[in-house]
Tab-separated table of C-alpha atoms and ligand atoms in Angstrom:
chain	number	residue	atom	x	y	z
A	164	MET	CA	-59.568	-0.959	-36.390
A	165	GLN	CA	-58.479	-3.661	-38.785
A	166	LEU	CA	-56.736	-6.621	-37.223
A	167	GLY	CA	-53.606	-6.276	-39.344
A	168	ALA	CA	-53.113	-2.625	-38.435
A	169	GLY	CA	-53.552	-3.400	-34.736
A	170	LEU	CA	-51.098	-6.275	-34.831
A	171	ARG	CA	-48.535	-4.210	-36.692
A	172	ARG	CA	-48.872	-1.497	-34.091
A	173	ALA	CA	-48.186	-4.064	-31.418
A	174	LEU	CA	-45.060	-5.279	-33.178
A	175	ALA	CA	-43.869	-1.719	-33.601
A	176	ARG	CA	-43.654	-1.626	-29.791
A	177	ILE	CA	-40.924	-4.204	-30.053
A	178	SER	CA	-39.142	-3.050	-33.169
A	179	GLY	CA	-39.188	0.505	-31.844
A	180	ALA	CA	-38.096	-0.301	-28.286
A	181	ALA	CA	-34.589	0.630	-27.195
A	182	VAL	CA	-34.188	-2.727	-25.500
A	183	VAL	CA	-36.282	-5.848	-25.545
A	184	ASP	CA	-37.032	-6.072	-21.847
A	185	GLU	CA	-40.001	-7.017	-19.728
A	186	LYS	CA	-41.630	-3.642	-20.178
A	187	ALA	CA	-41.309	-3.667	-23.951
A	188	VAL	CA	-42.784	-7.163	-24.100
A	189	ARG	CA	-45.665	-6.210	-21.790
A	190	ASP	CA	-46.428	-3.086	-23.843
A	191	MET	CA	-46.502	-5.136	-26.979
A	192	VAL	CA	-48.710	-7.805	-25.449
A	193	LYS	CA	-51.187	-5.164	-24.246
A	194	GLU	CA	-51.421	-3.773	-27.743
A	195	LEU	CA	-51.878	-7.286	-29.129
A	196	GLN	CA	-54.693	-7.924	-26.694
A	197	ARG	CA	-56.487	-4.784	-27.776
A	198	ALA	CA	-56.205	-5.713	-31.444
A	199	LEU	CA	-57.388	-9.285	-30.946
A	200	ILE	CA	-60.267	-8.511	-28.621
A	201	SER	CA	-61.561	-5.808	-30.938
A	202	ASN	CA	-61.547	-8.505	-33.634
A	203	ASP	CA	-63.789	-10.587	-31.366
A	204	VAL	CA	-61.182	-13.156	-30.382
A	205	SER	CA	-62.342	-14.724	-27.134
A	206	VAL	CA	-60.949	-13.204	-23.964
A	207	GLN	CA	-59.857	-16.624	-22.756
A	208	LEU	CA	-57.900	-17.334	-25.938
A	209	VAL	CA	-56.313	-13.896	-25.775
A	210	ALA	CA	-55.309	-14.420	-22.152
A	211	ASP	CA	-53.722	-17.794	-22.912
A	212	LEU	CA	-51.929	-16.398	-25.922
A	213	SER	CA	-50.628	-13.416	-23.941
A	214	SER	CA	-49.134	-15.504	-21.202
A	215	ARG	CA	-47.501	-17.849	-23.698
A	216	ILE	CA	-45.966	-14.963	-25.622
A	217	GLU	CA	-44.735	-13.245	-22.468
A	218	ARG	CA	-43.246	-16.406	-21.070
A	219	ARG	CA	-41.499	-17.361	-24.292
A	220	ALA	CA	-40.299	-13.843	-25.122
A	221	LEU	CA	-38.687	-13.428	-21.712
A	222	ALA	CA	-37.426	-16.936	-21.120
A	223	GLU	CA	-36.288	-18.289	-24.459
A	224	LYS	CA	-32.913	-17.431	-25.881
A	225	PRO	CA	-32.933	-16.305	-29.477
A	226	PRO	CA	-31.770	-19.149	-31.715
A	227	ALA	CA	-28.602	-18.762	-33.718
A	228	GLY	CA	-29.244	-16.182	-36.360
A	229	ALA	CA	-31.903	-14.125	-34.649
A	230	ASN	CA	-31.482	-11.096	-32.431
A	231	PRO	CA	-33.870	-10.509	-29.517
A	232	ARG	CA	-36.203	-8.348	-31.588
A	233	GLU	CA	-36.476	-10.800	-34.410
A	234	HIS	CA	-36.894	-13.545	-31.905
A	235	VAL	CA	-39.877	-11.858	-30.280
A	236	VAL	CA	-41.395	-11.087	-33.670
A	237	LYS	CA	-41.068	-14.742	-34.551
A	238	ILE	CA	-42.667	-15.834	-31.271
A	239	VAL	CA	-45.618	-13.513	-31.867
A	240	TYR	CA	-45.915	-14.740	-35.411
A	241	ASP	CA	-45.793	-18.416	-34.371
A	242	GLU	CA	-48.282	-17.953	-31.570
A	243	LEU	CA	-50.734	-15.973	-33.686
A	244	ALA	CA	-50.556	-18.596	-36.400
A	245	GLY	CA	-51.138	-21.279	-33.768
A	246	LEU	CA	-54.158	-19.340	-32.537
A	247	MET	CA	-55.728	-19.081	-35.977
A	248	GLY	CA	-55.269	-22.673	-37.064
A	249	GLU	CA	-53.130	-24.775	-39.316
A	250	LYS	CA	-52.559	-25.309	-42.962
A	251	TYR	CA	-55.126	-27.059	-45.112
A	252	THR	CA	-54.001	-28.862	-48.207
A	253	PRO	CA	-57.001	-29.975	-50.242
A	254	ASP	CA	-56.711	-33.412	-51.773
A	255	VAL	CA	-57.023	-32.925	-55.490
A	256	LYS	CA	-58.763	-36.197	-56.262
A	257	LYS	CA	-62.098	-37.806	-56.946
A	258	LYS	CA	-64.560	-36.994	-54.156
A	259	ARG	CA	-67.953	-35.807	-53.035
A	260	VAL	CA	-68.185	-32.606	-51.047
A	261	LEU	CA	-71.236	-31.402	-49.142
A	262	LEU	CA	-71.588	-27.792	-48.036
A	263	LEU	CA	-73.769	-27.023	-45.063
A	264	GLY	CA	-74.569	-24.054	-42.893
A	265	LEU	CA	-77.184	-21.495	-41.936
A	266	PHE	CA	-78.955	-18.920	-44.131
A	267	GLY	CA	-76.702	-16.403	-45.802
A	268	ALA	CA	-73.465	-18.024	-44.697
A	269	GLY	CA	-72.305	-18.215	-48.288
A	270	LYS	CA	-72.965	-21.909	-49.086
A	271	THR	CA	-74.210	-21.516	-52.633
A	272	THR	CA	-71.527	-19.036	-53.608
A	273	SER	CA	-68.863	-21.214	-51.969
A	274	ALA	CA	-70.124	-24.340	-53.750
A	275	ALA	CA	-69.357	-22.621	-57.037
A	276	LYS	CA	-66.025	-21.327	-55.749
A	277	ILE	CA	-64.960	-24.833	-54.730
A	278	ALA	CA	-66.134	-26.195	-58.075
A	279	LYS	CA	-63.904	-23.656	-59.782
A	280	PHE	CA	-61.052	-24.539	-57.431
A	281	TYR	CA	-61.021	-28.206	-58.461
A	282	LYS	CA	-61.848	-27.500	-62.073
A	283	ASP	CA	-58.820	-25.195	-62.255
A	284	ARG	CA	-56.774	-28.117	-60.955
A	285	GLY	CA	-57.779	-30.319	-63.795
A	286	LEU	CA	-60.656	-32.309	-62.302
A	287	LYS	CA	-64.033	-32.723	-63.915
A	288	THR	CA	-66.323	-31.035	-61.443
A	289	GLY	CA	-70.095	-30.933	-61.119
A	290	LEU	CA	-72.565	-28.958	-59.033
A	291	LEU	CA	-75.548	-30.491	-57.290
A	292	ALA	CA	-78.441	-28.364	-56.010
A	293	CYS	CA	-79.693	-29.889	-52.758
A	294	ASP	CA	-81.107	-26.734	-51.195
A	295	THR	CA	-84.757	-27.637	-51.497
A	296	PHE	CA	-85.826	-25.156	-48.825
A	297	ARG	CA	-85.256	-21.913	-50.660
A	298	PRO	CA	-86.880	-21.801	-54.096
A	299	ALA	CA	-84.298	-19.385	-55.511
A	300	ALA	CA	-81.354	-21.622	-54.586
A	301	TYR	CA	-81.826	-23.824	-57.640
A	302	GLU	CA	-81.634	-20.856	-60.027
A	303	GLN	CA	-78.659	-19.364	-58.251
A	304	LEU	CA	-76.555	-22.517	-58.429
A	305	SER	CA	-77.664	-23.324	-61.960
A	306	GLN	CA	-76.514	-19.892	-63.111
A	307	LEU	CA	-73.200	-20.238	-61.320
A	308	GLY	CA	-72.728	-23.605	-63.034
A	309	THR	CA	-73.345	-22.011	-66.410
A	310	THR	CA	-70.891	-19.213	-65.637
A	311	LEU	CA	-68.250	-21.767	-64.714
A	312	GLY	CA	-69.102	-24.084	-67.550
A	313	VAL	CA	-69.467	-27.107	-65.279
A	314	PRO	CA	-72.191	-29.782	-65.250
A	315	PHE	CA	-75.116	-29.043	-62.983
A	316	TYR	CA	-77.903	-31.161	-61.602
A	317	GLY	CA	-80.974	-29.957	-59.773
A	318	GLU	CA	-84.749	-30.285	-59.784
A	319	LYS	CA	-86.814	-27.167	-59.810
A	320	GLY	CA	-89.424	-27.237	-57.084
A	321	ALA	CA	-88.135	-30.484	-55.549
A	322	LYS	CA	-88.936	-31.017	-51.870
A	323	ASP	CA	-86.730	-33.927	-50.880
A	324	ALA	CA	-83.023	-33.112	-50.843
A	325	ALA	CA	-82.012	-36.744	-50.353
A	326	ALA	CA	-83.947	-37.835	-53.435
A	327	VAL	CA	-82.341	-35.086	-55.527
A	328	ALA	CA	-78.925	-36.185	-54.286
A	329	ALA	CA	-79.530	-39.806	-55.279
A	330	LYS	CA	-80.551	-38.832	-58.795
A	331	GLY	CA	-77.792	-36.236	-58.978
A	332	LEU	CA	-75.117	-38.818	-58.214
A	333	ALA	CA	-76.280	-40.809	-61.203
A	334	ALA	CA	-76.579	-37.777	-63.456
A	335	LEU	CA	-73.105	-36.527	-62.536
A	336	LYS	CA	-71.401	-39.919	-62.443
A	337	ASP	CA	-68.770	-38.793	-64.971
A	338	CYS	CA	-67.587	-36.050	-62.645
A	339	ASP	CA	-64.488	-36.517	-60.494
A	340	VAL	CA	-65.639	-34.012	-57.909
A	341	ILE	CA	-69.263	-33.400	-57.033
A	342	ILE	CA	-70.097	-30.411	-54.881
A	343	ALA	CA	-73.523	-30.388	-53.259
A	344	ASP	CA	-75.212	-27.270	-51.926
A	345	SER	CA	-77.744	-27.757	-49.104
A	346	SER	CA	-80.506	-25.917	-47.294
A	347	GLY	CA	-79.945	-23.509	-44.475
A	348	ARG	CA	-82.165	-22.372	-41.624
A	349	SER	CA	-81.915	-19.383	-39.334
A	350	ALA	CA	-80.625	-21.738	-36.628
A	351	LEU	CA	-79.570	-25.354	-36.380
A	352	ASP	CA	-82.960	-26.851	-35.541
A	353	PRO	CA	-84.108	-30.499	-35.441
A	354	ASP	CA	-85.698	-30.068	-38.845
A	355	LEU	CA	-82.380	-29.115	-40.459
A	356	ILE	CA	-80.499	-31.835	-38.590
A	357	ASP	CA	-82.953	-34.402	-39.862
A	358	GLU	CA	-82.701	-33.104	-43.425
A	359	LEU	CA	-78.905	-33.115	-43.344
A	360	LYS	CA	-78.795	-36.623	-41.951
A	361	ARG	CA	-80.980	-37.949	-44.720
A	362	LEU	CA	-79.048	-35.982	-47.336
A	363	THR	CA	-75.776	-37.336	-45.999
A	364	ALA	CA	-77.064	-40.900	-46.169
A	365	ALA	CA	-78.031	-40.437	-49.820
A	366	PHE	CA	-75.048	-38.392	-51.001
A	367	ARG	CA	-72.349	-40.137	-48.903
A	368	PRO	CA	-69.970	-37.156	-48.907
A	369	ASP	CA	-66.220	-37.602	-48.363
A	370	GLU	CA	-66.116	-34.080	-46.991
A	371	LYS	CA	-68.721	-32.164	-45.048
A	372	ILE	CA	-67.753	-28.529	-45.036
A	373	LEU	CA	-69.526	-26.148	-42.716
A	374	VAL	CA	-69.828	-22.655	-44.159
A	375	VAL	CA	-69.785	-19.780	-41.674
A	376	ALA	CA	-69.432	-16.055	-42.185
A	377	ALA	CA	-66.474	-14.236	-40.641
A	378	ASP	CA	-68.715	-11.542	-39.229
A	379	LEU	CA	-70.083	-14.079	-36.746
A	380	GLY	CA	-66.810	-13.763	-34.845
A	381	GLN	CA	-66.667	-16.176	-31.921
A	382	VAL	CA	-70.132	-17.481	-32.711
A	383	ALA	CA	-68.525	-19.300	-35.657
A	384	GLY	CA	-66.841	-21.618	-33.167
A	385	LYS	CA	-70.150	-22.346	-31.439
A	386	GLN	CA	-71.716	-23.227	-34.781
A	387	ALA	CA	-68.802	-25.471	-35.658
A	388	GLU	CA	-69.310	-27.296	-32.401
A	389	GLN	CA	-73.077	-27.669	-32.843
A	390	PHE	CA	-72.941	-28.827	-36.450
A	391	ASN	CA	-70.127	-31.202	-35.696
A	392	LYS	CA	-72.052	-32.764	-32.865
A	393	ALA	CA	-75.255	-33.031	-34.886
A	394	VAL	CA	-74.049	-34.187	-38.290
A	395	GLY	CA	-70.244	-34.226	-38.221
A	396	VAL	CA	-68.082	-31.789	-40.176
A	397	THR	CA	-64.693	-32.437	-41.749
A	398	GLY	CA	-63.765	-28.813	-42.287
A	399	VAL	CA	-64.984	-25.251	-42.008
A	400	LEU	CA	-65.100	-22.612	-44.696
A	401	VAL	CA	-65.061	-19.069	-43.329
A	402	THR	CA	-66.568	-16.653	-45.839
A	403	LYS	CA	-66.473	-12.860	-45.984
A	404	MET	CA	-62.988	-12.595	-44.575
A	405	ASP	CA	-62.685	-9.528	-46.766
A	406	GLY	CA	-63.800	-6.535	-44.821
A	407	SER	CA	-65.011	-8.308	-41.708
A	408	GLY	CA	-63.724	-6.904	-38.448
A	409	ARG	CA	-64.206	-10.267	-36.783
A	410	GLY	CA	-62.345	-12.711	-38.975
A	411	GLY	CA	-59.756	-13.357	-36.274
A	412	GLY	CA	-62.507	-14.190	-33.811
A	413	ALA	CA	-64.143	-16.571	-36.284
A	414	LEU	CA	-60.939	-18.400	-37.229
A	415	SER	CA	-59.574	-18.715	-33.704
A	416	SER	CA	-62.860	-19.901	-32.225
A	417	VAL	CA	-63.319	-22.520	-34.930
A	418	HIS	CA	-59.770	-23.746	-34.413
A	419	ALA	CA	-60.284	-23.855	-30.657
A	420	THR	CA	-63.103	-26.381	-31.084
A	421	GLY	CA	-60.702	-28.700	-32.863
A	422	ALA	CA	-62.398	-28.214	-36.216
A	423	LYS	CA	-60.195	-27.540	-39.189
A	424	VAL	CA	-60.464	-24.289	-41.106
A	425	ALA	CA	-60.301	-25.555	-44.659
A	426	PHE	CA	-60.949	-22.552	-46.884
A	427	ILE	CA	-61.510	-18.852	-46.510
A	428	GLY	CA	-63.702	-16.757	-48.767
A	429	VAL	CA	-62.147	-13.414	-49.489
A	430	GLY	CA	-64.607	-11.771	-51.849
A	431	GLU	CA	-67.754	-12.191	-53.884
A	432	LYS	CA	-66.097	-13.394	-57.076
A	433	LEU	CA	-65.725	-17.063	-57.896
A	434	GLY	CA	-61.941	-16.874	-57.685
A	435	ASP	CA	-62.060	-15.385	-54.178
A	436	LEU	CA	-61.363	-18.596	-52.299
A	437	GLU	CA	-58.137	-19.753	-50.637
A	438	PRO	CA	-57.172	-22.964	-48.876
A	439	PHE	CA	-56.459	-21.717	-45.386
A	440	ASP	CA	-52.866	-21.443	-44.261
A	441	ALA	CA	-52.596	-19.894	-40.801
A	442	LYS	CA	-48.957	-18.889	-41.223
A	443	LYS	CA	-49.531	-17.254	-44.546
A	444	PHE	CA	-52.623	-15.537	-43.227
A	445	VAL	CA	-50.827	-14.116	-40.193
A	446	ALA	CA	-47.779	-13.101	-42.207
A	447	GLY	CA	-50.128	-11.176	-44.489
A	448	LEU	CA	-51.758	-9.454	-41.515
A	449	LEU	CA	-48.405	-8.501	-40.084
A	450	GLY	CA	-47.396	-7.016	-43.387
A	451	PHE	CA	-44.523	-9.281	-44.238
A	452	PRO	CA	-45.635	-11.957	-46.617
A	453	ASP	CA	-42.038	-13.123	-46.724
A	454	LEU	CA	-41.494	-13.607	-43.012
A	455	PRO	CA	-40.705	-17.320	-43.209
A	456	ALA	CA	-38.249	-16.557	-45.995
A	457	LEU	CA	-36.644	-13.817	-43.946
A	458	LEU	CA	-36.251	-15.991	-40.878
A	459	GLU	CA	-34.776	-18.759	-42.980
A	460	ARG	CA	-32.315	-16.325	-44.517
A	461	ILE	CA	-31.180	-15.034	-41.144
A	462	LYS	CA	-30.467	-18.586	-40.076
A	463	THR	CA	-28.521	-19.483	-43.203
A	464	VAL	CA	-26.465	-16.323	-43.099
A	465	ALA	CA	-25.493	-16.968	-39.509
A	466	GLU	CA	-24.522	-20.530	-40.319
A	467	GLU	CA	-22.534	-19.573	-43.396
A	468	GLU	CA	-20.648	-16.813	-41.695
A	469	LYS	CA	-19.889	-18.875	-38.611
A	470	ILE	CA	-19.210	-15.831	-36.526
A	471	GLU	CA	-18.052	-17.090	-33.185
A	472	PRO	CA	-19.036	-14.749	-30.396
A	473	GLU	CA	-16.015	-15.871	-28.383
A	474	GLU	CA	-13.599	-15.112	-31.140
A	475	MET	CA	-15.225	-11.770	-31.718
A	476	LEU	CA	-14.821	-10.849	-28.076
A	477	GLU	CA	-11.192	-11.831	-27.939
A	478	HIS	CA	-10.210	-10.284	-31.223
A	479	PHE	CA	-12.428	-7.506	-32.292
A	480	ASN	CA	-10.700	-6.138	-35.328
A	481	PHE	CA	-11.540	-5.002	-38.838
A	482	ARG	CA	-11.704	-8.551	-40.078
A	483	THR	CA	-14.419	-9.538	-37.628
A	484	PHE	CA	-16.060	-6.151	-38.182
A	485	GLN	CA	-16.204	-6.871	-41.895
A	486	GLU	CA	-17.691	-10.301	-41.296
A	487	GLN	CA	-20.455	-8.657	-39.360
A	488	LEU	CA	-21.030	-6.114	-42.101
A	489	ARG	CA	-21.248	-8.832	-44.701
A	490	ALA	CA	-23.652	-10.877	-42.664
A	491	THR	CA	-25.842	-7.815	-42.335
A	492	LYS	CA	-25.634	-7.121	-46.050
A	493	LYS	CA	-26.509	-10.663	-47.045
A	494	MET	CA	-29.862	-10.346	-45.389
A	495	GLY	CA	-30.928	-8.414	-48.446
A	496	PRO	CA	-31.818	-4.805	-48.996
A	497	LEU	CA	-32.067	-3.251	-45.574
A	498	SER	CA	-35.265	-1.480	-46.462
A	499	LYS	CA	-36.841	-4.855	-47.063
A	500	VAL	CA	-35.421	-6.342	-43.879
A	501	PHE	CA	-36.667	-3.421	-41.790
A	502	GLY	CA	-40.012	-3.499	-43.536
A	503	MET	CA	-40.386	-7.166	-42.727
A	504	MET	CA	-39.604	-6.510	-39.111
A	505	GLY	CA	-42.480	-4.088	-38.945
A	506	MET	CA	-40.185	-1.066	-38.812
A	507	VAL	CA	-42.058	0.556	-41.578
A	508	ASP	CA	-41.746	4.034	-40.209
A	509	LEU	CA	-38.003	4.439	-40.732
A	510	PRO	CA	-37.397	7.322	-43.099
A	511	PRO	CA	-36.384	5.938	-46.504
A	512	GLU	CA	-33.327	8.169	-46.743
A	513	MET	CA	-32.045	6.714	-43.508
A	514	MET	CA	-32.361	3.189	-44.812
A	515	ALA	CA	-30.805	4.091	-48.132
A	516	GLN	CA	-27.939	5.700	-46.236
A	517	SER	CA	-27.383	2.634	-44.098
A	518	GLU	CA	-27.185	0.444	-47.145
A	519	THR	CA	-24.744	2.715	-48.908
A	520	LYS	CA	-22.642	2.845	-45.800
A	521	LEU	CA	-22.503	-0.886	-45.448
A	522	LYS	CA	-21.187	-1.125	-48.977
A	523	LYS	CA	-18.684	1.675	-48.436
A	524	TYR	CA	-17.391	0.222	-45.199
A	525	ASP	CA	-16.964	-3.134	-46.822
A	526	ALA	CA	-14.953	-1.596	-49.651
A	527	MET	CA	-12.748	0.300	-47.197
A	528	ILE	CA	-11.961	-2.748	-45.153
A	529	GLY	CA	-11.359	-4.558	-48.409
A	530	SER	CA	-8.604	-2.127	-49.301
A	531	MET	CA	-6.797	-2.595	-45.977
A	532	THR	CA	-3.795	-4.854	-45.701
A	533	LYS	CA	-4.114	-8.037	-43.710
A	534	ALA	CA	-2.045	-6.504	-40.930
A	535	GLU	CA	-4.264	-3.446	-40.786
A	536	ARG	CA	-7.354	-5.572	-40.552
A	537	GLU	CA	-6.020	-7.482	-37.585
A	538	LYS	CA	-4.249	-4.626	-35.821
A	539	PRO	CA	-6.549	-1.619	-35.819
A	540	GLU	CA	-3.930	0.492	-34.031
A	541	LEU	CA	-2.009	0.708	-37.325
A	542	LEU	CA	-4.710	2.963	-38.618
A	543	LYS	CA	-3.470	5.871	-36.559
A	544	GLU	CA	-1.222	6.764	-39.484
A	545	ARG	CA	-2.519	9.350	-41.917
A	546	LYS	CA	-0.786	7.744	-44.871
A	547	ARG	CA	-2.563	4.477	-44.362
A	548	ILE	CA	-5.903	6.215	-44.124
A	549	GLU	CA	-5.280	8.050	-47.354
A	550	ARG	CA	-4.244	4.856	-49.105
A	551	ILE	CA	-7.312	2.994	-47.903
A	552	ALA	CA	-9.593	5.842	-48.977
A	553	LYS	CA	-8.085	5.866	-52.437
A	554	GLY	CA	-8.373	2.108	-52.779
A	555	ALA	CA	-12.028	2.204	-51.819
A	556	GLY	CA	-12.916	5.232	-53.900
A	557	ALA	CA	-13.751	7.161	-50.765
A	558	LYS	CA	-12.543	10.278	-48.959
A	559	PRO	CA	-10.165	10.100	-45.988
A	560	GLU	CA	-12.880	11.538	-43.764
A	561	ASP	CA	-15.121	8.640	-44.753
A	562	VAL	CA	-12.444	6.237	-43.585
A	563	ARG	CA	-12.089	8.158	-40.331
A	564	GLU	CA	-15.803	8.009	-39.792
A	565	MET	CA	-15.745	4.270	-40.316
A	566	ILE	CA	-12.844	3.932	-37.890
A	567	LYS	CA	-14.789	5.954	-35.361
A	568	GLN	CA	-17.731	3.631	-35.731
A	569	PHE	CA	-15.415	0.681	-35.341
A	570	GLU	CA	-13.840	2.179	-32.220
A	571	GLN	CA	-17.199	2.840	-30.653
A	572	MET	CA	-18.058	-0.737	-31.161
A	573	ALA	CA	-14.702	-1.905	-29.863
A	574	LYS	CA	-15.298	0.132	-26.715
A	575	LEU	CA	-18.682	-1.453	-26.310
A	576	PHE	CA	-17.079	-4.834	-26.631
A	577	LYS	CA	-14.568	-4.058	-23.931
A	578	GLN	CA	-17.342	-3.134	-21.523
A	579	PHE	CA	-19.215	-6.254	-22.433
A	580	LYS	CA	-16.178	-8.398	-21.898
A	581	SER	CA	-15.894	-7.450	-18.263
A	582	ASN	CA	-19.594	-7.779	-17.519
A	583	LYS	CA	-21.162	-11.210	-17.506
A	584	GLY	CA	-24.777	-10.189	-18.071
A	585	MET	CA	-23.894	-7.810	-20.837
A	586	ARG	CA	-21.653	-10.384	-22.336
A	587	LYS	CA	-24.547	-12.732	-22.709
A	588	LYS	CA	-26.573	-10.057	-24.409
A	589	LEU	CA	-23.793	-9.373	-26.808
A	590	GLU	CA	-23.435	-12.992	-27.718
A	591	GLN	CA	-27.108	-13.099	-28.583
A	592	MET	CA	-26.737	-9.953	-30.601
A	593	MET	CA	-23.811	-11.328	-32.490
A	594	ALA	CA	-25.508	-14.580	-33.155
A	595	SER	CA	-27.924	-12.554	-35.208
A	596	GLY	CA	-25.239	-11.391	-37.600
A	597	LYS	CA	-26.177	-7.838	-36.822
A	598	MET	CA	-24.484	-5.068	-34.970
A	599	PRO	CA	-26.028	-2.106	-33.315
A	600	ARG	CA	-25.876	1.258	-34.978
A	601	ILE	CA	-24.004	0.268	-38.106
A	602	GLY	CA	-24.230	3.227	-40.395
A	603	GLY	CA	-27.140	4.302	-38.226
B	279	GDP	P1	-76.175	-19.140	-48.587
B	279	GDP	O1	-77.487	-18.652	-48.103
B	279	GDP	O2	-75.397	-19.758	-47.468
B	279	GDP	O3	-76.245	-20.020	-49.756
B	279	GDP	O4	-75.330	-17.840	-48.996
B	279	GDP	P2	-75.001	-17.274	-50.457
B	279	GDP	O5	-73.991	-18.121	-51.120
B	279	GDP	O6	-76.252	-17.016	-51.203
B	279	GDP	O7	-74.269	-15.922	-50.073
B	279	GDP	C1	-74.875	-14.879	-49.329
B	279	GDP	C2	-74.205	-13.564	-49.672
B	279	GDP	O8	-72.872	-13.561	-49.209
B	279	GDP	C3	-74.118	-13.315	-51.160
B	279	GDP	O9	-74.420	-11.959	-51.402
B	279	GDP	C4	-72.659	-13.589	-51.494
B	279	GDP	O10	-72.222	-12.832	-52.585
B	279	GDP	C5	-71.988	-13.169	-50.233
B	279	GDP	N1	-70.682	-13.840	-50.017
B	279	GDP	C6	-70.416	-15.155	-49.966
B	279	GDP	N2	-69.106	-15.382	-49.739
B	279	GDP	C7	-68.516	-14.175	-49.644
B	279	GDP	C8	-67.177	-13.720	-49.399
B	279	GDP	O11	-66.232	-14.499	-49.195
B	279	GDP	N3	-66.981	-12.380	-49.376
B	279	GDP	C9	-67.984	-11.500	-49.584
B	279	GDP	N4	-67.697	-10.195	-49.527
B	279	GDP	N5	-69.252	-11.878	-49.793
B	279	GDP	C10	-69.522	-13.192	-49.841
B	280	MG	MG1	-77.833	-20.821	-50.760
């Protein structure tokens, strides 16, 4: 199972739960564990993550502007991002970059990808072939250089990587960024360590980027540790994130060693490279690339509307009802909001209906008099209902339906008012700018 699908299934346990209680949180966490462990995330990391999510989901109060569901989604999102790493912002400036790693990790391909990355950002970039172990490496990098149209230096048949580097630095001295490829081995042995040390002394890289393949899973973290200890690394590039069922394991294990995930390779083409951004990565997995935007919007709406739970409890009338409706509407098309929350399985007609209803209700309340808005009991009169319907371009039965919805909610409020625990829940709910069952 792909990691994203598994994580979305876990979130569906929360978005689909009737209430966000201990059981719902536990169910979700179990599903999360399954998804992460099948992606080769270490059992220890998964256990730590689970207990943090459970503790926060049950103990923390949703901040202003988030209901309990959104709050839990945000906790999961934050924690997953924290598990995978941070955000890497490459310095676009003059520098020397050395790529290192074992056979087949993707060093040579990534050297060209990074060259393209800086070239696209306006820097003069050159490629330097320091893999003197594998005869074909020279050809491969030379061809990639030609494809990219960037300067290349290498010596066919050379044996001493450090000597090539020294000459290469002179040959490529006009370049702002020099990317050096290096030799791999099947394991980090003393021979490779020695070669890398001598290469480093000659090339004097500003960045030493370890290249590891995502399909190593947790082993990527072990390699990061070993290479760092032996020759020092400044960042890790995880290749083959496309299609690997272990990318989560690779990223999280690298991050756990304290090494920084710098780039991810997401395909075989030269453009398939991204500076790593854990939040963006996780948002993509969860299926809502706009999650940060959504959460921000919820917050702003709540602040703008300034709906005071206390006021709402004391005076629940059509005015406060309308404020709630508007806050809900401002969050954007409901379909999008639901989609972002992982509630992708709602039938589209139901979402379309909810949106239409929100608009209709708003229009109806808009055609009430001020007195009617503040004293709902006035709406017992048929004449008023007919007038409101006409003003809103609706039918009287539509207005009655809206009143019924309003009354249901008013009843709920009354119950809440006399019950402390429920009252707290309601206040949280209202802080989100959302009401239950509107147009549901
Ligand atoms: P090296 O031995 O470390 O230099 O590895 P190479 O750069 O020669 O790459 C080994 C193989 O991995 C090649 O077939 C590449 O096309 C492939 N590869 C490298 N990076 C990626 C990636 O991000 N995604 C995919 N799908 N393949 C990649
Ligand atoms: Mg190579």
